Short mmCIF file of C-alpha atoms in Angstrom, two decimals:
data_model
loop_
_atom_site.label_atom_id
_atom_site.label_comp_id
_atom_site.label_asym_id
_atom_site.label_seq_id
_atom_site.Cartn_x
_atom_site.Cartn_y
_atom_site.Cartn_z
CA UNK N 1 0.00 0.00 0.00
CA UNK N 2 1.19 3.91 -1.13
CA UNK N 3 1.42 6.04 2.37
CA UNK N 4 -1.08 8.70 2.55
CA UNK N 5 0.22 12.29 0.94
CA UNK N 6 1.02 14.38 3.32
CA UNK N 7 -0.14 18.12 3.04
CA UNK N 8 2.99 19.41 2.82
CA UNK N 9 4.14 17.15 0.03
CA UNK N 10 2.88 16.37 -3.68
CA UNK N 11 3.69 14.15 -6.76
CA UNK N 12 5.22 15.43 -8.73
CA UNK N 13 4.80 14.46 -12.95
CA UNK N 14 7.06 12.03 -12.60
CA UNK N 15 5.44 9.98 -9.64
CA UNK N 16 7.75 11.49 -6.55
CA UNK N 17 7.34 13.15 -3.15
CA UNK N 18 8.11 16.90 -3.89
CA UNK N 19 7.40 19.87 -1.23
CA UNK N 20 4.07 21.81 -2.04
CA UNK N 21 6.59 24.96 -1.92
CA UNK N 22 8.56 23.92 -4.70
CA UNK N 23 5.73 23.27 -7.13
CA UNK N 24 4.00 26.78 -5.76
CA UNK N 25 6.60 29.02 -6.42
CA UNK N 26 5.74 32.34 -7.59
CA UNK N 27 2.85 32.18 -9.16
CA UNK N 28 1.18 30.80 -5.39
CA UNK N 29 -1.22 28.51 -5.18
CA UNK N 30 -3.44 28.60 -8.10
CA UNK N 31 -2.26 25.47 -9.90
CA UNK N 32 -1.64 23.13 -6.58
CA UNK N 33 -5.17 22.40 -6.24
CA UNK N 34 -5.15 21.02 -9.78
CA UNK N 35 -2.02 18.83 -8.50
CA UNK N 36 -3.98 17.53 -5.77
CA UNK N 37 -6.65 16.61 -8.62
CA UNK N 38 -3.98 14.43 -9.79
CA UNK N 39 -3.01 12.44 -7.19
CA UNK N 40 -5.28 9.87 -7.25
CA UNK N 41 -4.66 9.07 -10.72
CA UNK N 42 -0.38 9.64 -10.37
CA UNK N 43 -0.93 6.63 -7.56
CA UNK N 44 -2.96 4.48 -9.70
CA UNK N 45 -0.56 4.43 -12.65
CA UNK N 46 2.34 4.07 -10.53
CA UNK N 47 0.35 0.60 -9.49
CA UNK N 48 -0.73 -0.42 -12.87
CA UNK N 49 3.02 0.27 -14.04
CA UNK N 50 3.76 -2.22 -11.92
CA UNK N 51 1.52 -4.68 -13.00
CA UNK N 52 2.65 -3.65 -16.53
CA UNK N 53 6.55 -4.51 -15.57
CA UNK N 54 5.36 -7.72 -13.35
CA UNK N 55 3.34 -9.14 -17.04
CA UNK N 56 6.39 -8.17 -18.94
CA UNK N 57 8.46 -10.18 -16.88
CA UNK N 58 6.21 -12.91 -17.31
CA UNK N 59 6.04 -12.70 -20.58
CA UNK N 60 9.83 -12.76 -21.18
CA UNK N 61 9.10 -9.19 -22.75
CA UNK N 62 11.33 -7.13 -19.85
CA UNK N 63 14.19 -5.14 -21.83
CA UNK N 64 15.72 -1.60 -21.68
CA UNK N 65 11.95 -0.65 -21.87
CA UNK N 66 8.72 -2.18 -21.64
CA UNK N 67 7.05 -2.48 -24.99
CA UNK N 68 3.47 -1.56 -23.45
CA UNK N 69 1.87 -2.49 -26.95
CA UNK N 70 3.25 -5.63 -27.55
CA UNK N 71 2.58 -6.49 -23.26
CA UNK N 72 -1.21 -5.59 -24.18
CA UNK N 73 -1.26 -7.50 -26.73
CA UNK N 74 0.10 -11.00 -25.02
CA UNK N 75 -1.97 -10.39 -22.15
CA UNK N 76 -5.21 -10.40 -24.37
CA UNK N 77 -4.17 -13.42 -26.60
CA UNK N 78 -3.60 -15.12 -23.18
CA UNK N 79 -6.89 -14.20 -21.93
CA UNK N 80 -8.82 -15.39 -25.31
CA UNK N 81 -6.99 -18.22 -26.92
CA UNK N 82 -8.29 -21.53 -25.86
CA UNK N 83 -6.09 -23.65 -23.98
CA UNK N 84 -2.85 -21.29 -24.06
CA UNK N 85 -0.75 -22.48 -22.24
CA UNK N 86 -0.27 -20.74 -18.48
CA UNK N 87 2.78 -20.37 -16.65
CA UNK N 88 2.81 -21.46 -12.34
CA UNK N 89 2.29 -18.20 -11.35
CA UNK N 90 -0.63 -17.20 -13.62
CA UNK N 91 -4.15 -18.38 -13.73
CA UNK N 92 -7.16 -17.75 -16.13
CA UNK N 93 -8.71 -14.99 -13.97
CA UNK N 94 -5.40 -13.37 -13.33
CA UNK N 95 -4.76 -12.87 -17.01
CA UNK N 96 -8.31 -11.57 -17.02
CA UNK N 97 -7.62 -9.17 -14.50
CA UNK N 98 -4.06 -7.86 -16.07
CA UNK N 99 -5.86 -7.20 -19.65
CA UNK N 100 -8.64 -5.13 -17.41
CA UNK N 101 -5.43 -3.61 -15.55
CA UNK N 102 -3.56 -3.10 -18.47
CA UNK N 103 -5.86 -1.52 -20.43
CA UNK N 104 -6.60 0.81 -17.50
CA UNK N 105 -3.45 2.01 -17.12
CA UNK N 106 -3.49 3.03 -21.17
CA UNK N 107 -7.05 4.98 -20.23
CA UNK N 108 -4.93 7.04 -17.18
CA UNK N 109 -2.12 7.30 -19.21
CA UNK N 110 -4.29 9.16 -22.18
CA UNK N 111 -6.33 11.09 -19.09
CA UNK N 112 -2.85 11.75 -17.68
CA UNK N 113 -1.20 13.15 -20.87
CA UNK N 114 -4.45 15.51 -21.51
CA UNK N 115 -4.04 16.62 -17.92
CA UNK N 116 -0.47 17.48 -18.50
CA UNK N 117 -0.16 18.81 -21.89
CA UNK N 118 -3.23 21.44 -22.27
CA UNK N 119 -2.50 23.70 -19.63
CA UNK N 120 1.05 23.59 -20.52
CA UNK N 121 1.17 23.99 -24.30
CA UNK N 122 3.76 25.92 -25.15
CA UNK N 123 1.97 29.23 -26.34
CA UNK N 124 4.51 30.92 -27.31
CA UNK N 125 5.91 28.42 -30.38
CA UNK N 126 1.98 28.18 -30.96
CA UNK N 127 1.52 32.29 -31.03
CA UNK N 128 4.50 31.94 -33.78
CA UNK N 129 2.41 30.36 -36.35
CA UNK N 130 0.56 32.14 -38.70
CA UNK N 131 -2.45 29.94 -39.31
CA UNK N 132 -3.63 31.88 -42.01
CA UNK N 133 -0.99 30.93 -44.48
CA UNK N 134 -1.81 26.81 -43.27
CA UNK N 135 -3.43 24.41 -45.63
CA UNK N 136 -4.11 20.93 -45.11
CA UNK N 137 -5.03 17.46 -46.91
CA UNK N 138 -5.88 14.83 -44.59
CA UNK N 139 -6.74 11.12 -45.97
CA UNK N 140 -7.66 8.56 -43.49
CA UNK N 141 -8.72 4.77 -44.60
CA UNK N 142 -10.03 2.37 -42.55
CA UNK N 143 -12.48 0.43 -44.73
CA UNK N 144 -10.50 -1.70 -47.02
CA UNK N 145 -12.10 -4.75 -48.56
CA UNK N 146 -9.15 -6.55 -47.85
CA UNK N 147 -7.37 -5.97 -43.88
CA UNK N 148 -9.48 -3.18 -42.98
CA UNK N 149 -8.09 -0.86 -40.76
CA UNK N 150 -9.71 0.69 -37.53
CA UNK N 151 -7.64 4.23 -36.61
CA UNK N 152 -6.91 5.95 -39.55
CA UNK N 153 -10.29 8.05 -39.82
CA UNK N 154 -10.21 8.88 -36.14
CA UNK N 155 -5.81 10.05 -37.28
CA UNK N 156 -7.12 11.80 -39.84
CA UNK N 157 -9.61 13.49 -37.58
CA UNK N 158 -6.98 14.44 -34.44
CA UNK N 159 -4.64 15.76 -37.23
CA UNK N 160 -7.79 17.88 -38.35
CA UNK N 161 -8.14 18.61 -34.37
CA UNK N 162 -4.98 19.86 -33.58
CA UNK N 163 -4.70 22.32 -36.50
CA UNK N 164 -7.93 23.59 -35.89
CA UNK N 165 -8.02 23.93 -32.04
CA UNK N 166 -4.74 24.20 -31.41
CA UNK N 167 -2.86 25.78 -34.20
CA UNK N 168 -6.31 27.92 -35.55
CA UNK N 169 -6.07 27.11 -38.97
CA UNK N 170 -9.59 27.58 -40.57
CA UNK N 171 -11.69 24.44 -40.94
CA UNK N 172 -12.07 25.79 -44.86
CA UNK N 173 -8.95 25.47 -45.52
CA UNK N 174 -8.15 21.86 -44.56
CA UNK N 175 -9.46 18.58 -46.96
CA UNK N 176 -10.33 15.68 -45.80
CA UNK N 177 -10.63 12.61 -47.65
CA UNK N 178 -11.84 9.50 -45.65
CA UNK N 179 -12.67 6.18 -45.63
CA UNK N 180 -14.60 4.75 -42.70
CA UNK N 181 -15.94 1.40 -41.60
CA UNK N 182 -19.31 3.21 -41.32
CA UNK N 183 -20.46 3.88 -44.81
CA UNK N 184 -23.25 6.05 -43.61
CA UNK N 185 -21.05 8.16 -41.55
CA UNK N 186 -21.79 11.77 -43.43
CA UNK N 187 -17.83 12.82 -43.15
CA UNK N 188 -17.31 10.11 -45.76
CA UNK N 189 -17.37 12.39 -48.52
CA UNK N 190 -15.47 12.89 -50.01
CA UNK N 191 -14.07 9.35 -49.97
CA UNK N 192 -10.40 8.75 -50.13
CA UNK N 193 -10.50 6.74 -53.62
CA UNK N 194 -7.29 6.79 -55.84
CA UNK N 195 -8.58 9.66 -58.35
CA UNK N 196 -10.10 11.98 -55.16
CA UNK N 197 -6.34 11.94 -53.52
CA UNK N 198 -4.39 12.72 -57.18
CA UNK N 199 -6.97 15.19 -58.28
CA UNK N 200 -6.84 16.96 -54.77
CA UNK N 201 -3.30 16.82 -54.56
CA UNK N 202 -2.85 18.50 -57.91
CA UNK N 203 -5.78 21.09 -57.12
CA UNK N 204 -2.85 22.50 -54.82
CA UNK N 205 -1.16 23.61 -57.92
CA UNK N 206 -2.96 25.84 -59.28
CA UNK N 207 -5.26 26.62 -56.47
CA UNK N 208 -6.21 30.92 -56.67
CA UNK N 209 -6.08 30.88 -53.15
CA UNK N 210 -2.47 29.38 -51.81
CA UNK N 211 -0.12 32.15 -51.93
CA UNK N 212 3.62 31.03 -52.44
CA UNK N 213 5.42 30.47 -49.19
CA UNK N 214 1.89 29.27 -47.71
CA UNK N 215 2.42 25.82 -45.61
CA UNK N 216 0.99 22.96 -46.79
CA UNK N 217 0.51 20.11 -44.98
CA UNK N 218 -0.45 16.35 -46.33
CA UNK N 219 -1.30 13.85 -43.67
CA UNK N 220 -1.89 10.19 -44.73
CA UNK N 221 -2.96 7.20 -42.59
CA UNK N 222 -3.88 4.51 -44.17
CA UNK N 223 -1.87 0.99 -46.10
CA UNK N 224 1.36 1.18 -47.75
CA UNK N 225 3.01 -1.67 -49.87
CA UNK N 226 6.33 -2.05 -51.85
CA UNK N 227 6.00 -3.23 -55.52
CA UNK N 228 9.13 -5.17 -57.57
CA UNK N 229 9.43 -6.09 -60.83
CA UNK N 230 7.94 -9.81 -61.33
CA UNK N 231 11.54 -11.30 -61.71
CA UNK N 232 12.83 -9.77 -58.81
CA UNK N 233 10.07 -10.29 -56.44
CA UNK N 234 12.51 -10.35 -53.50
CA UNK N 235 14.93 -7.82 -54.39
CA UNK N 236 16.22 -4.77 -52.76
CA UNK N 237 16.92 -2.88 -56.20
CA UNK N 238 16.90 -4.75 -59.29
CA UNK N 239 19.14 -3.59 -62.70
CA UNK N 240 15.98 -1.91 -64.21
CA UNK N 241 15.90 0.78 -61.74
CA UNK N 242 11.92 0.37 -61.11
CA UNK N 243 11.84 -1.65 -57.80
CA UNK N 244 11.62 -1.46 -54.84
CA UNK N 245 8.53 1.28 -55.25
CA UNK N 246 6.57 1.95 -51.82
CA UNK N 247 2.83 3.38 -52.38
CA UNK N 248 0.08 4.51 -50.77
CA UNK N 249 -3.00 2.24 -51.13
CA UNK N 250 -6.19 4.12 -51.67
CA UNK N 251 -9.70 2.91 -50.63
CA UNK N 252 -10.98 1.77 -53.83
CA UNK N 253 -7.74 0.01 -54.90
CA UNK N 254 -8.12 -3.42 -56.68
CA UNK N 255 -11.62 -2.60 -57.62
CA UNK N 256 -12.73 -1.58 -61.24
CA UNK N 257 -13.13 1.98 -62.78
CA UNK N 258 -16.61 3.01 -64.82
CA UNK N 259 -14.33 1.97 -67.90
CA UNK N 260 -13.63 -1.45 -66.81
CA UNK N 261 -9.89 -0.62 -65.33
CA UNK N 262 -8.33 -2.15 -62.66
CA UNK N 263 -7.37 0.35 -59.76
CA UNK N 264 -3.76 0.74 -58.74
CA UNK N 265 -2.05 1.99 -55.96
CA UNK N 266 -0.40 5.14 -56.15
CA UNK N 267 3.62 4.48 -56.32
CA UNK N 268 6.03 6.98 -54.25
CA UNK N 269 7.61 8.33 -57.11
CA UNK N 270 3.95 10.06 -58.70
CA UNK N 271 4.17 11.46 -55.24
CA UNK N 272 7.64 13.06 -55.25
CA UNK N 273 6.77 14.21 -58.54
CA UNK N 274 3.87 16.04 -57.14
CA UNK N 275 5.14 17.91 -53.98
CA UNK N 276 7.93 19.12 -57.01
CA UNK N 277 5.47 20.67 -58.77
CA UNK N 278 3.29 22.21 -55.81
CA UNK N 279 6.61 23.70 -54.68
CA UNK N 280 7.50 25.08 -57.88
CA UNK N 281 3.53 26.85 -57.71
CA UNK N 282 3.55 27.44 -53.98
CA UNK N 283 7.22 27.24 -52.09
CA UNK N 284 8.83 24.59 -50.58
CA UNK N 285 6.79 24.54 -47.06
CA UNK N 286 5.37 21.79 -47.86
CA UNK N 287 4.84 18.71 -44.82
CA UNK N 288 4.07 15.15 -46.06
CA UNK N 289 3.14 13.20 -42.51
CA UNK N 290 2.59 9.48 -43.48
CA UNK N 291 1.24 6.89 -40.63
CA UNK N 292 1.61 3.73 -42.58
CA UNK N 293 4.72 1.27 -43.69
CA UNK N 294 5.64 -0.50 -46.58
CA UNK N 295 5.98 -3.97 -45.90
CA UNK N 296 3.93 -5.35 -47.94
CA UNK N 297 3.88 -9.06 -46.72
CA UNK N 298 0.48 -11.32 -46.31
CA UNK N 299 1.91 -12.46 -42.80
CA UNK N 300 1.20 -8.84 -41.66
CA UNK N 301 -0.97 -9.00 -37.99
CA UNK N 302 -4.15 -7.09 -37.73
CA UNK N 303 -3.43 -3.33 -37.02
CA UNK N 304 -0.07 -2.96 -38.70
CA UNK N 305 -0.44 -0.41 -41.54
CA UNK N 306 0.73 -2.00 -44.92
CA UNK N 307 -0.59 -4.66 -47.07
CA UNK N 308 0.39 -6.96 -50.43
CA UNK N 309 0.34 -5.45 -53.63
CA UNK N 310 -2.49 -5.57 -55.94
CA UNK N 311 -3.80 -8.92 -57.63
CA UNK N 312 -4.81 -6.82 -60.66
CA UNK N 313 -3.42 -4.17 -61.33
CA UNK N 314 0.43 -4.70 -61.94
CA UNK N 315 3.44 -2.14 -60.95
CA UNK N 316 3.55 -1.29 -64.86
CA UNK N 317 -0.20 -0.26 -64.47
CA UNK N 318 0.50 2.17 -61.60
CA UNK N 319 3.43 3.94 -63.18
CA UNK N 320 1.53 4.12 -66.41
CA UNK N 321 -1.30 5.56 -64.94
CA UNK N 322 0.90 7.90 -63.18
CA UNK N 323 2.34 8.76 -66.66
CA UNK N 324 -1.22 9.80 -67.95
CA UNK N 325 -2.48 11.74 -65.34
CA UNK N 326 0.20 13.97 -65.70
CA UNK N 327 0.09 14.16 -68.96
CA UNK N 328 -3.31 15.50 -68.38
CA UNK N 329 -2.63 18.28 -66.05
CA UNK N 330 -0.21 20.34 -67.32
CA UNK N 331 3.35 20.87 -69.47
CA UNK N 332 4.72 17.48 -69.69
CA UNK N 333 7.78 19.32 -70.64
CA UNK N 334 8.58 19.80 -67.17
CA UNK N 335 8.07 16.26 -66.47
CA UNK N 336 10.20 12.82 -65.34
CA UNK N 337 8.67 10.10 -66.46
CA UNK N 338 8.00 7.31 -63.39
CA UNK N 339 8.93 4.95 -65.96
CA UNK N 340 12.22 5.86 -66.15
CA UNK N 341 15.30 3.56 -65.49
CA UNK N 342 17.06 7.10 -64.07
CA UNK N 343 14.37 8.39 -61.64
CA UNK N 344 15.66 10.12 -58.13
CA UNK N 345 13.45 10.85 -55.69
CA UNK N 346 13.63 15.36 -55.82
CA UNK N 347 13.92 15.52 -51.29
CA UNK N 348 14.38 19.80 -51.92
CA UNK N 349 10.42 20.00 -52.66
CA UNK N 350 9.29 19.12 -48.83
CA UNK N 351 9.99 17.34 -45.25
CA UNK N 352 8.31 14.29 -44.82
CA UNK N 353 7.61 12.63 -41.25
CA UNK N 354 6.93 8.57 -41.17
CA UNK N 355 6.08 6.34 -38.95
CA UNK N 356 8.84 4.17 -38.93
CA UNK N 357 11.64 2.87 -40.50
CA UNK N 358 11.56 0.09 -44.12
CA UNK N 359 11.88 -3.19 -41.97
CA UNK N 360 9.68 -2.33 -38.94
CA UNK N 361 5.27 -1.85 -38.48
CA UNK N 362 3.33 1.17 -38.20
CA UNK N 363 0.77 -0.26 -35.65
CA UNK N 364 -2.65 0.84 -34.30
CA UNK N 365 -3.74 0.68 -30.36
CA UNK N 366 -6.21 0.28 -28.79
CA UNK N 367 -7.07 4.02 -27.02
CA UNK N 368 -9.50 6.19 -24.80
CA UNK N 369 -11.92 6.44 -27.56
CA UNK N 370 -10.98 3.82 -29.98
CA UNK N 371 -8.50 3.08 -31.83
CA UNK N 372 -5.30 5.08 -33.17
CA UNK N 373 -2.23 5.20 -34.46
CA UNK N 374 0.58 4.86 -31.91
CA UNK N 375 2.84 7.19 -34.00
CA UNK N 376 -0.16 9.71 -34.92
CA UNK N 377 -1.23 9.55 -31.03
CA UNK N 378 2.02 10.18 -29.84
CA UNK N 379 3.19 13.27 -32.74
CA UNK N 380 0.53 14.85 -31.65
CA UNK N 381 0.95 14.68 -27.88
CA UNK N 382 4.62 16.00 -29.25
CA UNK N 383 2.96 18.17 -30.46
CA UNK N 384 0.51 19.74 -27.75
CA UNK N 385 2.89 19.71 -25.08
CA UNK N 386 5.59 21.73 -23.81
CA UNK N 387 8.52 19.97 -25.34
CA UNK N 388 7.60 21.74 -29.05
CA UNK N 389 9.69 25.15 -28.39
CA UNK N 390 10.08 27.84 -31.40
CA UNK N 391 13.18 26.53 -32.22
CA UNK N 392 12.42 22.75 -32.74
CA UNK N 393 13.23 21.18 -36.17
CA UNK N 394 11.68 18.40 -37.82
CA UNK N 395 14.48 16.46 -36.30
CA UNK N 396 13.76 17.56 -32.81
CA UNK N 397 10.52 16.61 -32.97
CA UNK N 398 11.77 13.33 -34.37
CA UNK N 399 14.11 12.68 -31.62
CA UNK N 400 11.24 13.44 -29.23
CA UNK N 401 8.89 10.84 -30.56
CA UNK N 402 11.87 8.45 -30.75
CA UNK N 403 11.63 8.50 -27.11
CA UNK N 404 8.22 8.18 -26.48
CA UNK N 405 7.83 5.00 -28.96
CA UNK N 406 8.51 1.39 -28.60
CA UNK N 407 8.71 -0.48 -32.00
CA UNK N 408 8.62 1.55 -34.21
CA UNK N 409 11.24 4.53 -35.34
CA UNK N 410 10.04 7.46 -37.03
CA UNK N 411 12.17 9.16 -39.37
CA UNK N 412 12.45 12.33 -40.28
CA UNK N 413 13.83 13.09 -44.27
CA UNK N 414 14.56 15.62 -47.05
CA UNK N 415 16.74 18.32 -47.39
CA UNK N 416 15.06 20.78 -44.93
CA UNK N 417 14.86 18.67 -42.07
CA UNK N 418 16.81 21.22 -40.38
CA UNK N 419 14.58 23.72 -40.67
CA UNK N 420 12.04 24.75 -37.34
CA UNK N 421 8.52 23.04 -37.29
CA UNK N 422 6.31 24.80 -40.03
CA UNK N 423 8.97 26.24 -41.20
CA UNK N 424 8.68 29.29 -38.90
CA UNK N 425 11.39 32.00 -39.28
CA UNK N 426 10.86 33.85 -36.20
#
């Protein structure tokens, strides 16, 4: 049993005994009775960490750091497989109560972060941004006919959250293209099929209203997948120069178009090519966010963001499609072909933030309200809390949420990586 808290003594954020005094100090006593709010649920997650690190053990899952995830996870397969096996020291309603435990402490947690990170957001990197130069494309899928997703709407929808609440960028000025599991949800339009993400995407081109040097940011949660040519289907880079390609998988992929074609995915390097041309319209503040990985394997586990290639439409179809739609917007003069054996990836164009690195799984979890990413979830705690100062780069931030995650690595790339978040200059 925790002693009783003395009046003369807190805890602190981290879980210790600190004098009331020191957490006081000059501004008096105005914030102490929100501390003593607190305490109640400090003591509990200090107890349910315990449990947490006691399961781990258990679990042969105890390292450098607990992978709370993964320790989740185990404890509910325990819980619901028939007949899995049980070491001495656990019992069927003992793994019953640690999932109930477990997924308590993820609720306090959550409670705990919004506790912490509201009234200290950092106001002043916030009162830095000018949210009327900030414009937004946010695609979240979750209803895929094949390894349907469950977070990536509600992503989609906390991205939309924190530019709107906590950044004030205008709701008109942010797109959202989505893909839920509820069809009659009325945010499903538009829907976040392969031509409604290219045709937005390029809308940003020649859009009247985007002034050069506005931001621009692109957030994507959703499938990704790797594509090789068909006699390398193993290879890390074959002698033609077209494989590996990563792409993002839209919601209607695999499925056929009015004129009888078979829906690809859309390949990395039709990307690339786009965020050139936006930033040869509109600047180079451009932000590509991207909560998926590119795997690609049918062994993938429920929750982890990638998927297999398409059975009918082939990586030839994707680039050729890529090939005509650009035909169709503009000079092809200016263009690269997709297709070609010589194609580099142009990194001057934008920074781009993913979830983690080639070999490893962007994963959902299990939240307060649902499901989530665990590397949208915790960017934008990053993001509402004190840690984001004026001066943090896209490489700050990435060394922050390198910290907070267990599993997965985010990575931060491009050529102005370096710069400060939103590209702020003062």
């Amino acid at each position: 049993m925790l002693k009783p808290i003395g009046e003369s003594q807190v805890v602190n954020s981290v879980g210790d005994m600190q004098p009331m005094g020191e957490l006081i100090g000059e501004e008096g006593g105005g914030r102490i009775v929100a501390q003593f709010g607190n305490l109640n649920r400090l003591k509990q997650m200090r107890y349910l960490e315990k449990v947490e690190k006691r399961c781990a053990r258990q679990y042969g899952m105890l390292g450098n750091a607990i992978d709370s995830v993964a320790v989740l996870e185990e404890a509910r397969r325990r819980a619901t497989v028939t007949g899995a096996p049980l070491r001495p020291a656990e019992n069927a309603k003992g793994v019953g109560d640690d999932v109930e435990n477990l997924e308590k402490l993820y609720d306090l947690r959550f409670e705990h972060h919004e506790y912490c990170a509201t009234p200290f957001l950092n106001q002043n990197a916030v009162d830095s941004i000018d949210a009327s130069r900030f414009w937004a494309v946010l695609i979240g899928i979750d209803a895929y006919q094949e390894n349907p997703l469950r977070g990536c709407v509600s992503d989609a929808l906390l991205m939309k959250s924190f530019l709107t609440n906590d950044l004030g960028v205008p709701e008109g000025r942010i797109q959202c293209l989505l893909g839920p599991n509820n069809p009659g949800d009325p945010k499903s339009t538009p829907t976040a099929s392969c031509a409604n993400i290219v045709d937005t995407l390029y809308s940003l081109v020649h859009s009247p209203e985007i002034d050069r040097d506005d931001n621009i940011v692109i957030y994507y949660a959703g499938h990704g997948s790797t594509y090789c040519c068909p006699e390398h289907p193993h290879a890390v880079r074959c002698r033609s120069g077209l494989c590996p390609i990563e792409a993002l998988c839209p919601l209607d992929r695999d499925t056929q178009d009015a004129d009888g074609k078979w829906i690809p995915d859309i390949s990395d390097r039709e990307i690339n090519n786009l965020f050139k041309r936006i930033s040869l319209a509109k600047g180079n503040k451009i932000t590509f966010i991207a909560d998926c990985c590119y795997g690609g394997s049918s062994s993938r586990g429920l929750g982890e963001r990638s998927m297999r290639t398409t059975e009918n439409a082939s990586l030839q179809d994707m680039l050729h499609a890529a090939d005509e739609r650009w035909k169709h917007s503009g000079d092809p003069s200016k263009y690269h072909s997709v297709l070609s054996k010589d194609w580099k990836p142009y990194m001057g164009s934008h920074v781009v933030l993913t979830a983690c690195k080639n070999f490893e799984t962007a994963k959902e979890e299990q939240g307060h309200n649902g499901f989530r990413g665990v590397f949208t979830w915790a960017l934008v705690r990053a993001l509402r809390s004190s840690d984001w100062k004026k001066k943090t780069t896209y490489v700050d931030l990435i060394e922050l949420l390198d910290r907070s995650l267990s599993g997965q690595t985010p990575i931060a790339a491009g050529k102005l990586k370096g710069k400060r978040l939103f590209y702020q200059t003062t």
